[in-house]
Short mmCIF file of C-alpha atoms and ligand atoms in Angstrom, two decimals:
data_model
loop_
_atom_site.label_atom_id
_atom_site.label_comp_id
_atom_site.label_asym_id
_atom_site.label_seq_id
_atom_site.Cartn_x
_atom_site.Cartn_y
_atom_site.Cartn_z
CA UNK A 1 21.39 13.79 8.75
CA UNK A 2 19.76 10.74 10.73
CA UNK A 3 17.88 8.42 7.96
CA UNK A 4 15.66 5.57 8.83
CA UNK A 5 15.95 2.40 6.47
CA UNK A 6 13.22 0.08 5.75
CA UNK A 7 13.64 -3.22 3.53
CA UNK A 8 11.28 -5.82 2.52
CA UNK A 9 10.75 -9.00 2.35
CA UNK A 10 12.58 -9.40 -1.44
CA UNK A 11 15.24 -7.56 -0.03
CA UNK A 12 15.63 -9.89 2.73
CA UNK A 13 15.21 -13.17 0.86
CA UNK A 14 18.72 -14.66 0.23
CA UNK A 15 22.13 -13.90 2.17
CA UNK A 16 23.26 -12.45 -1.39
CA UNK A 17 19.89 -9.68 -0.48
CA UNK A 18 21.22 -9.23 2.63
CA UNK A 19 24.58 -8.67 1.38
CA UNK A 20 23.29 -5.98 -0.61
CA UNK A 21 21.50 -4.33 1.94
CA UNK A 22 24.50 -4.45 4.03
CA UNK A 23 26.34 -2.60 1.53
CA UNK A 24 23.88 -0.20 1.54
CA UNK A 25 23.91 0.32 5.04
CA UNK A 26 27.39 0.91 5.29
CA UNK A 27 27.77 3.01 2.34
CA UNK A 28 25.70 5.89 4.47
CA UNK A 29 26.42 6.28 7.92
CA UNK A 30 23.12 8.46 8.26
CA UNK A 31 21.19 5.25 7.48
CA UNK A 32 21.53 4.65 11.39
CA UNK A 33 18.00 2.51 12.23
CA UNK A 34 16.89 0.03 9.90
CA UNK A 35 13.63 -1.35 9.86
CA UNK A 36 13.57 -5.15 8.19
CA UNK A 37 10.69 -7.36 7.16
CA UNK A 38 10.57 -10.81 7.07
CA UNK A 39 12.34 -12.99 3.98
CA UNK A 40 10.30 -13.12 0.84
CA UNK A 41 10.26 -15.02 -2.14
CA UNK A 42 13.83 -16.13 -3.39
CA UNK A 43 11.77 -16.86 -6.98
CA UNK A 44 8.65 -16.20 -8.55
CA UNK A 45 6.90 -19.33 -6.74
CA UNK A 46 8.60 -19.18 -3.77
CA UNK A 47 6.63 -19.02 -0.51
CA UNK A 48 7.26 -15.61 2.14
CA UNK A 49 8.41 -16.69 5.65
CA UNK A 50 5.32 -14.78 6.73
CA UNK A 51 2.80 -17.33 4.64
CA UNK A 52 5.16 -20.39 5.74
CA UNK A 53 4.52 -19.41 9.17
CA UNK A 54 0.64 -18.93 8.84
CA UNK A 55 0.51 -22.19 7.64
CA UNK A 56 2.85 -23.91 10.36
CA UNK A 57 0.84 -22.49 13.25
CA UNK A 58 -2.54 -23.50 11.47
CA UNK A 59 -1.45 -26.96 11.93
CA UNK A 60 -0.41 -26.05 15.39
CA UNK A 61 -3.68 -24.63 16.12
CA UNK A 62 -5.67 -28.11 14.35
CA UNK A 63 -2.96 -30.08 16.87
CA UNK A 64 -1.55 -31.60 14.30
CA UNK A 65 2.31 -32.11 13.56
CA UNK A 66 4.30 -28.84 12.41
CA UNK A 67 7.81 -29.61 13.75
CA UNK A 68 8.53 -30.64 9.76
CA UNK A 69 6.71 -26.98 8.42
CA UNK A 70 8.73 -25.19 11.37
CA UNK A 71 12.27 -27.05 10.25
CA UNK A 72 12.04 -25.49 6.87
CA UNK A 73 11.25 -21.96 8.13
CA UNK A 74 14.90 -22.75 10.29
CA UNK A 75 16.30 -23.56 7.17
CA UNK A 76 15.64 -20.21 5.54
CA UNK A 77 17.60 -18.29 8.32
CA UNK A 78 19.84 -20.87 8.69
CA UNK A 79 20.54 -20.53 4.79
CA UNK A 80 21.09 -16.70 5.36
CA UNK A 81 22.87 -17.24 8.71
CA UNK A 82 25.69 -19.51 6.97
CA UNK A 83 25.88 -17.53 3.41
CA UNK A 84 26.54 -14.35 5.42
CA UNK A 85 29.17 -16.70 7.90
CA UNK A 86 28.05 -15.34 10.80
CA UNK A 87 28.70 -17.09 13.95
CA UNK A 88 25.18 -17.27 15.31
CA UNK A 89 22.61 -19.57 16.42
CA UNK A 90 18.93 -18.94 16.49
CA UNK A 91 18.43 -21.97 18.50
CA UNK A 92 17.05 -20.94 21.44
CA UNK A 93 14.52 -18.78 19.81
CA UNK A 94 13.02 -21.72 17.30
CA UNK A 95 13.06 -24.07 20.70
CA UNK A 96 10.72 -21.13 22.05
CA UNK A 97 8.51 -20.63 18.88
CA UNK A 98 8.14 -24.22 18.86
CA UNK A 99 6.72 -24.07 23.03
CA UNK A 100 4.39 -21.62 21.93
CA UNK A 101 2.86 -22.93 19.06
CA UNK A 102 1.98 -25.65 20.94
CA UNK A 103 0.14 -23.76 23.51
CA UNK A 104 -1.45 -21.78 21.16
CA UNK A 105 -0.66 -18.52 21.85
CA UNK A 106 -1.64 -16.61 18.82
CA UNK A 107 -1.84 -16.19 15.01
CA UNK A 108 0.08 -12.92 15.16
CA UNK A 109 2.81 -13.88 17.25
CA UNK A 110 3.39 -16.84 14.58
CA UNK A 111 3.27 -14.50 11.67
CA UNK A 112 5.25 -11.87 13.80
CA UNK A 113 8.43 -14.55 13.75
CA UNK A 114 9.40 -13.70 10.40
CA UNK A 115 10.16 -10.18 11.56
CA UNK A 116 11.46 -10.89 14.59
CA UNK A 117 14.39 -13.69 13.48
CA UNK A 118 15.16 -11.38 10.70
CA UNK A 119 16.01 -8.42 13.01
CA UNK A 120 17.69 -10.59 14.68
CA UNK A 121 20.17 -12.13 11.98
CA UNK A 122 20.23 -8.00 10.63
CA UNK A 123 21.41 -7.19 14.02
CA UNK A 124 24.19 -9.83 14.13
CA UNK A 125 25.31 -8.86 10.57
CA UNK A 126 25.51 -5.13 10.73
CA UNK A 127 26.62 -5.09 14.19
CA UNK A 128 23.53 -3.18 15.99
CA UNK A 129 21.82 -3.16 18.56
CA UNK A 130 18.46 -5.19 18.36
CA UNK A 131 15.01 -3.71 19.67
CA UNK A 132 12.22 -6.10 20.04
CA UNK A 133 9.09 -4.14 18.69
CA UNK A 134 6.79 -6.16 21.22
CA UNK A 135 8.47 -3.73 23.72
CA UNK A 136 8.32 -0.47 21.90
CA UNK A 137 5.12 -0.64 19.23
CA UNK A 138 2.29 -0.69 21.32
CA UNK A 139 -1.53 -2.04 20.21
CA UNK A 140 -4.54 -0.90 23.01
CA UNK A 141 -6.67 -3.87 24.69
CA UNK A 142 -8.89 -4.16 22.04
CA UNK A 143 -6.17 -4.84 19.61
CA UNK A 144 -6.24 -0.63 17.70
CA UNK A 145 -2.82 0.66 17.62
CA UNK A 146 -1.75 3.06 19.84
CA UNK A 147 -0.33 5.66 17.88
CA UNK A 148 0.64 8.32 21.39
CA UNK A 149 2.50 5.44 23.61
CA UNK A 150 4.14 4.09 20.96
CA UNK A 151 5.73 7.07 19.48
CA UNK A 152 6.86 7.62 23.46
CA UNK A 153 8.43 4.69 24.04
CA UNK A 154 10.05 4.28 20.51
CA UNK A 155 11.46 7.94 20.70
CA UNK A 156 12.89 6.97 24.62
CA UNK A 157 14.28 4.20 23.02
CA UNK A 158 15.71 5.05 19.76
CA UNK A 159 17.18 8.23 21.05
CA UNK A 160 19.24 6.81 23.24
CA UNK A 161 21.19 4.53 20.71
CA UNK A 162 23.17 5.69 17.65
CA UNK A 163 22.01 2.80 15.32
CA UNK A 164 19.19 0.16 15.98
CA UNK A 165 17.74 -2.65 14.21
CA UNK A 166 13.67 -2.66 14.84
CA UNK A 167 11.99 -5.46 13.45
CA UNK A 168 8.60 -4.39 11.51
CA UNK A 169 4.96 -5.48 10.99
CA UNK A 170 4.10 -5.95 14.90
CA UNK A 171 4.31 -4.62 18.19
CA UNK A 172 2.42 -5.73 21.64
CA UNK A 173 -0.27 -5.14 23.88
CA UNK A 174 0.84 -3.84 27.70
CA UNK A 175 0.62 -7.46 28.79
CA UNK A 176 3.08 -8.40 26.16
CA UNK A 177 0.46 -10.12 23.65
CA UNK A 178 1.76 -9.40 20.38
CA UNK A 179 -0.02 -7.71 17.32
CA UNK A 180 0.64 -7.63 13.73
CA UNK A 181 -0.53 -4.94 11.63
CA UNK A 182 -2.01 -5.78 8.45
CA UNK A 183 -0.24 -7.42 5.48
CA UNK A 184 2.95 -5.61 4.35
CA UNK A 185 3.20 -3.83 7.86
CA UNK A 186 6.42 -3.12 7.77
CA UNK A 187 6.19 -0.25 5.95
CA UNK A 188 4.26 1.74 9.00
CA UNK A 189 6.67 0.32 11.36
CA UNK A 190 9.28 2.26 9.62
CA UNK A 191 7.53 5.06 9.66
CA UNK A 192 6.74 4.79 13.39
CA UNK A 193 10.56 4.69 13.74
CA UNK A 194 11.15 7.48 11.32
CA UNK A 195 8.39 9.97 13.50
CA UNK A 196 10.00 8.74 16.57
CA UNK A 197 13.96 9.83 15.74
CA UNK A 198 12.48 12.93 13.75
CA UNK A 199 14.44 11.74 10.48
CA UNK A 200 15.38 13.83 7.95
CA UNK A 201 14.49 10.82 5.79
CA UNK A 202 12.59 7.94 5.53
CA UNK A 203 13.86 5.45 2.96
CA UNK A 204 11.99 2.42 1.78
CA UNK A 205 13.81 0.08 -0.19
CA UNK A 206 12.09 -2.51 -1.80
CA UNK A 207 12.73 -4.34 -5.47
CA UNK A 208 11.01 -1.51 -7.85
CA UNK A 209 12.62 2.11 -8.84
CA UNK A 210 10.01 3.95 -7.16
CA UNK A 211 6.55 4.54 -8.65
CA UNK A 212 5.80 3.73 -12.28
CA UNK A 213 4.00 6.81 -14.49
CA UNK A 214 1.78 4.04 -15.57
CA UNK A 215 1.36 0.45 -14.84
CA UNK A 216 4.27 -1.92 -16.45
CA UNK A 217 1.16 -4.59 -17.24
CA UNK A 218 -0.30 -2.26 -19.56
CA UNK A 219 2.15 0.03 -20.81
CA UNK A 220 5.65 -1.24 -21.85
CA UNK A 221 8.87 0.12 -19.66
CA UNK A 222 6.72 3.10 -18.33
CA UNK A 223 8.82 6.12 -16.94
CA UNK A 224 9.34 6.27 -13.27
CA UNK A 225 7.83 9.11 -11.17
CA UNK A 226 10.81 11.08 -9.62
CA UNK A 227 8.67 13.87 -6.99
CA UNK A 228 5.40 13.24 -6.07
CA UNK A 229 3.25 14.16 -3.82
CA UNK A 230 0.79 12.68 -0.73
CA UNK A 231 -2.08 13.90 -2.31
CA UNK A 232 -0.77 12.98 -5.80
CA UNK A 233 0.09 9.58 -3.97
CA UNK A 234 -3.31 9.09 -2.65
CA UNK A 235 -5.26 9.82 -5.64
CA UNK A 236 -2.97 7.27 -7.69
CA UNK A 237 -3.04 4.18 -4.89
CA UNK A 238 -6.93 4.88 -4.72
CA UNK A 239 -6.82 3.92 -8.21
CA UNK A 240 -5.23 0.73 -7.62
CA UNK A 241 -1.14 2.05 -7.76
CA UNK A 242 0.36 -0.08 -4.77
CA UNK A 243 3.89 -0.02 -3.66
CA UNK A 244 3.45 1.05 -0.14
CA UNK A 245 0.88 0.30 2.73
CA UNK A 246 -1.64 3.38 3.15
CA UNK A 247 -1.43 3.67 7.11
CA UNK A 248 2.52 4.18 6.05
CA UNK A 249 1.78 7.67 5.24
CA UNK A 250 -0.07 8.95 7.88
CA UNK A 251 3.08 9.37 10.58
CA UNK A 252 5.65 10.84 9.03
CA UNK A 253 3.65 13.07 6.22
CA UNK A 254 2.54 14.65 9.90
CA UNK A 255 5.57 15.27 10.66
CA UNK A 256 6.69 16.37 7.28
CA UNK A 257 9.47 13.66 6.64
CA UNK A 258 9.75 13.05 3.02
CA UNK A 259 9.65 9.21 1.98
CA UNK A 260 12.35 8.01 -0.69
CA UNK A 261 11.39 4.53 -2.50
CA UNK A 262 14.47 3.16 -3.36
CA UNK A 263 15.41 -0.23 -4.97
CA UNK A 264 17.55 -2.45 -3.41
CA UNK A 265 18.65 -4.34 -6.27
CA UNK A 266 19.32 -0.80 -8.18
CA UNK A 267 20.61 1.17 -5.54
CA UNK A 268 22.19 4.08 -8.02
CA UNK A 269 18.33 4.70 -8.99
CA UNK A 270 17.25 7.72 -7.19
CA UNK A 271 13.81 6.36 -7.03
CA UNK A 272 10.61 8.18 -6.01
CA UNK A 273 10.84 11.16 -3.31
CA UNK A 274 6.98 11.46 -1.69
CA UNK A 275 6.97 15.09 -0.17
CA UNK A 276 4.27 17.18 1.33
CA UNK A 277 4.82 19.78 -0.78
CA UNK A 278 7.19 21.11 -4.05
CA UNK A 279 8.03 23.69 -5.96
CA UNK A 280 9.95 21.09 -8.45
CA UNK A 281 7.80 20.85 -11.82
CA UNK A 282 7.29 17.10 -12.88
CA UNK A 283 8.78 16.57 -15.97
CA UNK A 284 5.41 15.64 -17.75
CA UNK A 285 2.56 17.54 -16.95
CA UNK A 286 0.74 14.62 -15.23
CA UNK A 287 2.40 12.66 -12.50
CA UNK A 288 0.96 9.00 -13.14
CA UNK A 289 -2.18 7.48 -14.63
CA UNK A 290 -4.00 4.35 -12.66
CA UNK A 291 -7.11 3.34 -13.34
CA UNK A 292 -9.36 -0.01 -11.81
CA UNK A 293 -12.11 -2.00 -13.45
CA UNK A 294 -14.60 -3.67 -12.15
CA UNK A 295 -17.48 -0.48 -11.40
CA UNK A 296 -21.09 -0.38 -11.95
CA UNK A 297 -22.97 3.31 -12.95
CA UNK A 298 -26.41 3.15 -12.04
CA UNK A 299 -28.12 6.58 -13.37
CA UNK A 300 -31.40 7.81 -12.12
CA UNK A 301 -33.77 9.76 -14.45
CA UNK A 302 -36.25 11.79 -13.32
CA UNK A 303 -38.36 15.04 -15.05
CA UNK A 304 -37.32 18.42 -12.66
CA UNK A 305 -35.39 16.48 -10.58
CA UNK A 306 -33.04 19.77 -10.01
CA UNK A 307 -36.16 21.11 -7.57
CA UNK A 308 -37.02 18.11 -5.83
CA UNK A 309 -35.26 19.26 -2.38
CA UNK A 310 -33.91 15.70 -0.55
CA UNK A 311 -33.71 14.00 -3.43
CA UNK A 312 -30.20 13.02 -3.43
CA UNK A 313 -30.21 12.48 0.30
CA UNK A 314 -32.68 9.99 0.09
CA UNK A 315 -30.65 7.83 -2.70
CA UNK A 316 -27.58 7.82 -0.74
CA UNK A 317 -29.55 6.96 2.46
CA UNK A 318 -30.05 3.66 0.28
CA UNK A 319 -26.49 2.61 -0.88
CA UNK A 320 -25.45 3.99 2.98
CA UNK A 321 -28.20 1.31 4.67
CA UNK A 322 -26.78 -1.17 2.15
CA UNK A 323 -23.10 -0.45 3.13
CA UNK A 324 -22.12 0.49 -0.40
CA UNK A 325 -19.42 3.00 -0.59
CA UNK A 326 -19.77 5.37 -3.61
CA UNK A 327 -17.19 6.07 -5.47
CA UNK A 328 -18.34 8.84 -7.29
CA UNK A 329 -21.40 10.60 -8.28
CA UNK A 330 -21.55 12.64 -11.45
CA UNK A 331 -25.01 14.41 -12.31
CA UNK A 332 -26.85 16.36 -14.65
CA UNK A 333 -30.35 18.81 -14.47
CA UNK A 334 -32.45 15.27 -14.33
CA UNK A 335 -30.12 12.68 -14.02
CA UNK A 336 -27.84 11.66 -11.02
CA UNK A 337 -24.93 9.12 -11.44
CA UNK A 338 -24.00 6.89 -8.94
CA UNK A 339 -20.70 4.97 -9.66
CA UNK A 340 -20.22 1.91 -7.06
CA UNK A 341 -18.09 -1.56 -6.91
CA UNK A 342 -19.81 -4.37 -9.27
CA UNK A 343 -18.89 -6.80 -6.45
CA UNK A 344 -20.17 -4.66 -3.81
CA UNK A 345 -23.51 -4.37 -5.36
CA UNK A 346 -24.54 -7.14 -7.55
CA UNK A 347 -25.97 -9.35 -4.85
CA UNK A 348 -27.84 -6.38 -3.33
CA UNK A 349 -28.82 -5.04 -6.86
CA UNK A 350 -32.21 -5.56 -6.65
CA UNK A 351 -33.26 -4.56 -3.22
CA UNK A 352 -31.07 -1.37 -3.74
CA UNK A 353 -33.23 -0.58 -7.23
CA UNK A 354 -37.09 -1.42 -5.41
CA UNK A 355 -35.58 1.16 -2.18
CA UNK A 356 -34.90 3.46 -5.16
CA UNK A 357 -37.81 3.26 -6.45
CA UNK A 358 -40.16 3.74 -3.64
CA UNK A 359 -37.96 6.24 -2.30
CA UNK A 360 -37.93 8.79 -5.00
CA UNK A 361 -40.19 7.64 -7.93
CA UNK A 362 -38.00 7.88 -10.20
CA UNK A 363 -38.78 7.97 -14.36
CA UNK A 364 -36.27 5.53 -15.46
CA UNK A 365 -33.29 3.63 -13.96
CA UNK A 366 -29.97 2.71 -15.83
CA UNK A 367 -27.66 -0.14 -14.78
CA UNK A 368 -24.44 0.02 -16.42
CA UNK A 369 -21.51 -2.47 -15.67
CA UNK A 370 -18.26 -3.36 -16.76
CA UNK A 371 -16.88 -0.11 -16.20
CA UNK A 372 -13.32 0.81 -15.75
CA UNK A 373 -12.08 4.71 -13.93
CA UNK A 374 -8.82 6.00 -15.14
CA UNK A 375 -7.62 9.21 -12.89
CA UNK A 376 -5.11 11.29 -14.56
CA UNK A 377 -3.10 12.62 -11.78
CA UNK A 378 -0.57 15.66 -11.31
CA UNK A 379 0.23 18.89 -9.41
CA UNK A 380 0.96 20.43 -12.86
CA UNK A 381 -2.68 20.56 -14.21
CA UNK A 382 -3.13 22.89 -12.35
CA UNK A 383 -0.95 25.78 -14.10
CA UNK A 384 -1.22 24.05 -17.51
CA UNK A 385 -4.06 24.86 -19.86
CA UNK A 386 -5.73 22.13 -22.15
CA UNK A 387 -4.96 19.15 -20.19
CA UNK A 388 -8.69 18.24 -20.14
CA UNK A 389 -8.83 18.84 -23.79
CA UNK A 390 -5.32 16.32 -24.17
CA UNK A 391 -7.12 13.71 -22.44
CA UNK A 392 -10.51 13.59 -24.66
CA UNK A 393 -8.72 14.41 -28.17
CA UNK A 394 -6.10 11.33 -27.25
CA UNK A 395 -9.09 8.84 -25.91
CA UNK A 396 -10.63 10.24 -29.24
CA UNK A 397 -7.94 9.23 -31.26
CA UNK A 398 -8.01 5.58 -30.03
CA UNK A 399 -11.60 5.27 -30.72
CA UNK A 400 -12.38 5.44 -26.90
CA UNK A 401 -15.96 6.87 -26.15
CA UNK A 402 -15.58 8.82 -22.46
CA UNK A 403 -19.01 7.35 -20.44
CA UNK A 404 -17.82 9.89 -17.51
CA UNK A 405 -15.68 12.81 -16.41
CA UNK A 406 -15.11 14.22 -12.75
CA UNK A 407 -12.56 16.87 -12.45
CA UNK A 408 -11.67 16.78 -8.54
CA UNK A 409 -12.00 20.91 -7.55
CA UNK A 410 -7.82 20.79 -6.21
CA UNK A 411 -7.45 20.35 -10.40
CA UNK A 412 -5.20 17.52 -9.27
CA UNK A 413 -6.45 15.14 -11.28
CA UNK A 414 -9.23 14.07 -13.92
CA UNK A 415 -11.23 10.53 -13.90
CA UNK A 416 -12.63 9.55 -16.49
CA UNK A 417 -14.89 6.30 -16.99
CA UNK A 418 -14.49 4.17 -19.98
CA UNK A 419 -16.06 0.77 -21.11
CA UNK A 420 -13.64 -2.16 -19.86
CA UNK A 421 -12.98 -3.62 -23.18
CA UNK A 422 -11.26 0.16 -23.91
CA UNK A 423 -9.42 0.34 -20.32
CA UNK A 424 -6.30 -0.85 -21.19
CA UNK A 425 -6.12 1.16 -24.63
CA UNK A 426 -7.24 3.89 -23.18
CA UNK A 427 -4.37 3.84 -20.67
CA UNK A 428 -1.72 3.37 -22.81
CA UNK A 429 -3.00 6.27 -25.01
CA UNK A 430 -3.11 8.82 -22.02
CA UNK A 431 0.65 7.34 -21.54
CA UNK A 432 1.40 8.04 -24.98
CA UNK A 433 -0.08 11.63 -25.75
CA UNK A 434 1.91 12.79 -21.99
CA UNK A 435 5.10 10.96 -21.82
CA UNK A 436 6.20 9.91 -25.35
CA UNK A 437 5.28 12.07 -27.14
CA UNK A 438 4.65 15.27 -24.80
CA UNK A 439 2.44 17.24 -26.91
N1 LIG B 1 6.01 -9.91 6.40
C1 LIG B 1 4.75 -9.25 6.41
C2 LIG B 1 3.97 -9.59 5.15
O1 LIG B 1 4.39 -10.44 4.38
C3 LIG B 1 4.87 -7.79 6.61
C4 LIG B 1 5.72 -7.03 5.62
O2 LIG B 1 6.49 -7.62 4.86
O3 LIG B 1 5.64 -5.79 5.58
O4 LIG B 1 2.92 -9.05 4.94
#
């Protein structure tokens, strides 16, 4: 069993989170490569090592002074450093930082620190062997990742060592520039590593029990997802559900390496497996419910619209010349639905509508806004009968009128669009007529 490990940047934020995570380590000799981010927040208004950094090498960049903004970054490590009383300096390194802010050499190296001195201190601590992404994660001239070399050189690498600490969130051109992914990174480094060592597992520990049924804003202690799937996973982050970084996915759901999110400050919690496939029944028959506000339906009438060949065509041609992604697009025999961000298409609004109208003449054009989508999501719809009719006769019961439904044809989930004023209700009675009370 070879497991890689990845822990953010809560998990990272104090020695006694690194003690923790050290425990964990240990417990598990399979956990043999661990993937850290940079420290977090300590508190609730706290400020991330990453965003510390930003800031310190924006003042570099305006050539004004930063040796004060780069002290107090020190002083997180060094706080960690002497609560964990290891007998090691990171001298050197913040003398080097401090050379190449000056000379400018990059936002992403600067934000890249916070990964890099924290690999560093996790390599003193568990005893492992460090790995310097810059030489193993590698980004293309033009600054894409290169998904081929890098899997190369981190499987040459990795292979060779029993256990290996590989900082996340960046990696480096050939001539050694370095390159951060984007925000919360980390998570595809580890599961660059994870590809690379074929692991039988790819944990990601972080400070939640896995994925929440619902979200903990709206409904109170909601249920925690056990099994779930990529599509399941996909369908619910679409929808706003956000624990881990989309690109994350991609590697190791290729290679069929299932991803546990664990929680570092709960470590008997099984968490949330993410598989490719299962045979295991959730225990509800929907997975999770996540919904997002903030959507505009503009519906086009027009008499025998059904026959009019191109008509559709030449109203997405529209919201495609305006850049306006759709997110979905329910219709009837003379009516066509077009559901789109409000804050993608207000300030275009009325050049879209006049292109509309010249374009397909149509008899009457509805702008409706303030809309909220709720999907309900789960790989047991599809063997269950009634779900749909669950849904409607629960939104029913709260006094919730249903302005649209879209059944996706893998019957893995069902959307439907309410007013926003009902979004949150509407949520929380979904919750209710699946999870509490299970009828
Ligand atoms: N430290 C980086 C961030 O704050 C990357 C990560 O934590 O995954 O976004």
């Amino acid at each position: 069993m070879k497991k890689v490990v990845k822990f953010g940047g809560s998990s990272l934020a104090s020695a006694a989170q690194f003690k923790k995570v050290g425990d964990i380590i240990r417990k598990d000799p399979s956990r043999r490569y661990v993937v850290p981010s940079a420290p977090g927040k300590r508190f609730s208004d706290d400020t991330k090592v990453t965003d510390m950094l930003y800031g310190c090498y924006a003042a570099a960049v305006k050539e004004k002074k930063f040796a004060e903004q780069l002290e107090q970054i020190k002083e997180r490590y060094q706080e960690i450093i002497d609560g964990l009383g290891l007998d090691f300096s990171l001298d050197d390194d913040f003398d080097t930082i401090r050379i190449n802010f000056s000379k400018k050499i990059g936002r992403d190296y600067a934000a890249s620190r916070g990964e890099y001195l924290n690999g560093k201190v996790m390599a003193a601590y568990l005893g492992f062997e460090f790995v310097d992404a810059a030489e193993v994660v590698r980004f293309n001239d033009d600054g894409s990742f290169n998904p081929e070399v890098t899997n190369e050189l981190l499987s040459a690498k990795l292979n060779a060592m029993e256990n290996a600490v590989i900082p996340g969130f960046y990696g480096a051109k050939e001539d050694g520039t370095v390159v951060t992914f984007s925000r919360g990174g980390s998570d595809v480094s580890g599961s660059l590593v994870a590809l690379a060592v074929n692991a039988d597992l790819y944990e990601n520990w972080t400070d939640v029990s896995g994925f929440l049924i619902a979200d903990p804003r709206i409904v109170k202690k909601p249920k925690s997802i056990e099994t779930i799937t990529y599509k399941e996973l996909r369908e619910l982050s679409y929808m706003g559900a956000s624990v881990l970084h989309e690109d994350a996915i991609f590697p190791v759901r290729k290679a069929g390496i299932p991803i546990n999110i664990r929680n570092t400050n709960a470590p008997q919690d099984k968490g949330t497996l993410i598989v490719e496939g299962t045979c295991r029944q959730s225990k509800y028959t929907i997975t999770g419910i996540a919904g997002t506000d903030g959507f505009v339906a503009i519906t086009i009438e027009k008499a025998m619209m059904n026959s009019e060949i191109g008509f559709c065509r030449k109203v997405l041609q529209i919201f495609e010349e305006n850049e306006i992604s759709i997110e979905h697009m329910p219709s009837g025999i003379d009516t066509m639905s077009i559901f789109v961000h409000k804050d993608a298409f207000e300030e275009k609004e009325q050049k879209i509508l006049a292109q509309i109208h010249k374009a397909v003449n149509p008899d009457h054009i509805e702008l409706e806004s303030d809309l909220a989508l709720i999907a309900v999501v789960g790989r047991g719809m599809r063997s269950t009968r009634g779900t749909a009719g669950r849904i409607f006769s629960a939104l029913a019961h709260a006094h919730i009128n249903v302005k649209m439904i879209d059944q996706g044809s893998s019957e893995l989930n069902i959307i439907v669009g309410v007013r926003h004023d009902d979004f949150k209700n509407a949520i929380r009675a979904l919750y209710e007529i699946f999870v509490v009370t299970q009828i």
